[in-house]
Each structure stands twice: as C-alpha cells, then as structure tokens.
Coordinates of C-alpha atoms in Angstrom, one line a residue:
X87 CA 1.1 -5.8 70.8
X88 CA 4.7 -6.1 70.6
X89 CA 6.8 -5.9 73.7
X90 CA 9.7 -3.9 72.2
X91 CA 7.4 -1.0 71.8
X92 CA 6.5 -0.7 75.6
X93 CA 10.0 -1.2 77.0
X94 CA 10.3 1.0 80.2
X95 CA 7.6 3.4 78.6
X96 CA 4.2 4.4 80.4
X97 CA 1.1 2.9 78.6
X98 CA -2.6 3.6 78.9
X99 CA -5.1 0.7 78.1
X100 CA -8.8 1.6 77.7
X101 CA -11.5 -1.1 78.4
X102 CA -12.9 -3.3 81.3
X103 CA -13.3 -6.7 79.4
X104 CA -10.9 -9.8 79.3
X105 CA -9.0 -8.5 76.3
X106 CA -8.1 -5.3 78.1
X107 CA -7.3 -7.2 81.3
X108 CA -5.1 -9.7 79.3
X109 CA -3.3 -6.8 77.5
X110 CA -2.6 -5.1 81.2
X111 CA -1.2 -8.4 82.4
X112 CA 1.2 -8.8 79.3
X113 CA 2.1 -5.2 79.1
X114 CA 2.9 -4.7 82.6
X115 CA 5.8 -7.3 82.2
X116 CA 7.6 -4.8 79.8
X117 CA 6.2 -1.2 80.3
X118 CA 7.3 1.3 82.9
X119 CA 3.8 1.5 84.2
X120 CA 0.3 0.7 83.1
X121 CA -2.8 2.7 83.8
X122 CA -6.2 1.1 83.0
X123 CA -9.1 3.2 82.3
X124 CA -12.7 1.7 82.8
X125 CA -16.1 3.5 82.4
X126 CA -17.6 1.7 85.3
X127 CA -16.6 1.1 88.9
X128 CA -16.2 -2.5 89.3
X129 CA -13.3 -4.0 87.8
X130 CA -14.8 -7.5 88.1
X131 CA -17.9 -6.6 86.3
X132 CA -16.9 -7.8 82.6
X133 CA -13.5 -9.2 83.6
X134 CA -12.4 -12.7 84.7
X135 CA -11.7 -12.9 88.6
X136 CA -8.1 -14.3 87.6
X137 CA -7.2 -11.0 85.6
X138 CA -8.6 -8.8 88.2
X139 CA -6.6 -10.4 91.0
X140 CA -3.3 -10.0 88.9
X141 CA -4.2 -6.5 88.1
X142 CA -5.0 -5.4 91.6
X143 CA -1.9 -7.1 93.3
X144 CA 0.4 -5.3 90.7
X145 CA 1.8 -2.0 92.0
X146 CA 2.7 -0.9 88.6
X147 CA -0.9 -0.9 87.4
X148 CA -3.2 2.1 88.3
X149 CA -6.9 1.5 87.5
X150 CA -9.0 4.4 86.7
X151 CA -12.6 3.5 87.6
X152 CA -15.6 5.5 86.3
X153 CA -13.4 7.4 83.9
X154 CA -12.9 7.9 80.3
X155 CA -10.2 9.3 77.8
X156 CA -11.1 12.8 76.8
X157 CA -8.0 14.2 75.2
X158 CA -4.6 12.9 73.7
X159 CA -1.7 15.0 73.7
X160 CA 1.9 15.1 72.1
X161 CA 4.0 16.5 69.5
X162 CA 5.4 15.5 66.1
X163 CA 3.1 12.8 65.9
X164 CA 4.1 11.1 69.1
X165 CA 1.9 10.6 72.1
X166 CA 3.0 12.2 75.3
X167 CA -0.1 12.1 77.6
X168 CA -3.7 11.0 77.9
X169 CA -6.1 13.0 79.6
X170 CA -8.6 10.9 81.6
X171 CA -11.8 12.6 82.8
X172 CA -13.8 11.0 86.0
X173 CA -17.4 10.4 85.0
X174 CA -18.8 11.0 88.6
X175 CA -16.8 13.9 89.6
X176 CA -15.9 15.8 86.2
X177 CA -12.0 16.0 87.4
X178 CA -9.6 15.6 84.8
X179 CA -6.1 14.0 85.0
X180 CA -3.3 14.1 82.7
X181 CA -1.4 10.8 82.6
X182 CA 2.0 10.4 81.1
X183 CA 1.9 7.9 78.1
X184 CA 3.7 6.9 75.0
X185 CA 1.4 4.0 74.0
X186 CA -2.2 3.8 74.1
X187 CA -4.2 0.5 73.7
X188 CA -8.0 0.7 73.3
X189 CA -10.2 -2.4 74.0
X190 CA -13.5 -1.3 74.2
X191 CA -15.4 -4.2 73.1
X192 CA -17.7 -4.7 70.0
X193 CA -21.5 -4.5 69.1
X194 CA -22.7 -7.3 67.2
X195 CA -23.9 -6.2 63.6
X196 CA -27.0 -8.2 63.4
X197 CA -29.3 -5.3 62.4
X198 CA -29.5 -6.9 59.1
X199 CA -31.7 -9.7 60.2
X200 CA -34.5 -7.7 60.6
X201 CA -36.2 -9.8 63.5
X202 CA -36.0 -13.1 61.6
X203 CA -34.0 -14.7 64.6
X204 CA -34.1 -14.1 68.2
X205 CA -31.4 -11.8 69.6
X206 CA -30.6 -11.1 73.4
X207 CA -30.6 -7.8 75.0
X208 CA -27.5 -7.0 73.4
X209 CA -28.2 -7.9 70.0
X210 CA -26.6 -11.2 69.6
X211 CA -28.0 -14.0 68.0
X212 CA -29.7 -16.6 70.6
X213 CA -29.0 -20.3 69.8
X214 CA -29.8 -23.7 71.5
X215 CA -31.5 -23.7 74.7
X216 CA -31.3 -20.1 74.9
X217 CA -34.0 -20.0 72.1
X218 CA -36.9 -22.2 73.5
X219 CA -38.9 -23.9 70.7
X220 CA -38.1 -22.4 67.1
X221 CA -40.7 -20.4 65.5
X222 CA -43.1 -22.9 63.9
X223 CA -40.9 -25.8 64.9
X224 CA -42.0 -29.0 66.8
X225 CA -38.7 -29.8 68.6
X226 CA -36.1 -27.8 70.7
X227 CA -33.4 -26.0 68.6
X228 CA -30.0 -27.7 67.9
X229 CA -27.2 -26.4 70.1
X230 CA -26.1 -23.7 67.3
X231 CA -29.4 -23.6 65.7
X232 CA -31.4 -19.9 65.9
X233 CA -35.2 -19.5 66.4
X234 CA -35.5 -19.9 62.6
X235 CA -35.4 -23.8 61.9
X236 CA -32.4 -24.8 60.1
X237 CA -30.6 -21.5 60.4
X238 CA -27.5 -21.7 62.6
X239 CA -25.2 -19.1 64.1
X240 CA -21.7 -19.4 65.2
X241 CA -18.6 -17.3 66.3
X242 CA -18.8 -13.7 68.0
X243 CA -22.2 -13.1 66.9
X244 CA -23.7 -15.8 68.9
X245 CA -25.0 -15.0 72.3
X246 CA -22.8 -16.5 75.0
X247 CA -20.2 -17.3 72.8
X248 CA -16.4 -17.2 73.7
X249 CA -15.0 -14.4 71.6
X250 CA -12.2 -16.1 70.3
X251 CA -11.0 -17.3 66.9
X252 CA -10.4 -21.1 68.2
X253 CA -13.9 -21.1 69.4
X254 CA -15.5 -19.5 66.3
X255 CA -13.7 -22.2 64.2
X256 CA -14.6 -25.0 66.5
X257 CA -18.5 -24.0 66.5
X258 CA -18.1 -23.7 62.6
X259 CA -16.9 -27.3 62.3
X260 CA -19.6 -28.2 65.0
X261 CA -22.4 -26.3 62.9
X262 CA -21.6 -28.3 59.8
X263 CA -22.4 -31.6 61.7
X264 CA -25.6 -30.0 62.9
X265 CA -26.7 -28.9 59.3
X266 CA -26.2 -32.2 58.0
X267 CA -28.2 -33.9 60.9
X268 CA -30.9 -31.2 60.3
X269 CA -31.0 -32.1 56.5
X270 CA -31.2 -35.7 57.2
X271 CA -34.2 -34.9 59.5
X272 CA -35.8 -33.4 56.6
X273 CA -34.8 -36.3 54.4
X274 CA -32.5 -34.4 52.1
X275 CA -28.9 -35.0 51.5
X276 CA -26.1 -32.5 52.1
X277 CA -25.1 -30.7 49.2
X278 CA -28.2 -31.9 47.2

C-alpha cells in the first residue's frame, strides 16, 4: 500500500483480522476517512486488542459490523463508491470511496494431504503438542512435526502459526535442525 494513492481520499477496507486492522491504522494517517467492513459483530474476535483500541479511538474510522460489500460503482475505470449491506437487516448504504483494500484471510490448501496428517478444524496442519503421539510413533512429535513421523510443517499452513514471512523463514530454519535430529534418531545421516 502506498500512502500517496490514499492522500485525502476516502478508503474502504474489508476484513476483520490483524492485516485489515494494521491497514486501517496505517491508512488513516493518510486518507480522508477509512471505513472498515467486517462480516461479524465483534471487532476483537479476530483482531489484536491493540489494533481494536486504536481503531475505536480514531474518529476518522467508521466500522460497519455484520456487513459485506455487495456492489462497486464508478465511471471511466475509477472507483467512486462501495455499497455495503448489513447482513442482519438487509439495509444497504453507499459509501464514498476511491480505494478499496480487501483483507479477507486465507484458506489453507491442504486437501492434497488426503488425511495423511492431522488437520485442525480450519484445515491447518497440526504440529508438535497439538498432535499428541504420531500415528504409529512411540514418542511425542517434535515441535514442527506432524502426525506422520518424520514429516514437518512450517509457515502459514501450520495450525497456530504467526502468518508472517519472517516467522515462516524462522520455522523453516528450525525444521532443518529438527529433520537432522529425526534422521540421527533413525541412525541416518542428513543428505545420505
């Protein structure tokens, strides 16, 4: 996001998680106004408290709870308004907007695993203590190890992970060490 595109323009942000909250806190410093659209009623459900507090304190931010974007309007390829519908009442409201930022989260792409490793209720891969004992294993899994002994998961696909590049890189480095330890327990050399 470049602040120069937002300068003194009305902005709409869609999403109820930390990424959306961080965007609002950043954009409100540059935009004329920021409207945040969330599908549920509780801003703090999926967003860190410090972000909720900043958003709720800023008079330039308006939060549309239990709402969704149902229409975009404009002319000559330029956004002019965003129509928001309240999911509870069905009431629609047109919001002046020149920019729209969508942070609606992600769904893990784990279907291909075909039940070979344990997943949480949202489809993320369980690792470490969240697994219990691996299938057919005689020990608890290592920190990043899945329910399949010797199979490790890192990054955004891992249940409970911090969805940040730096965290994924750090987990990847840690997994290398854990794989080496696993191979040593099996009496095998890494790379051999």
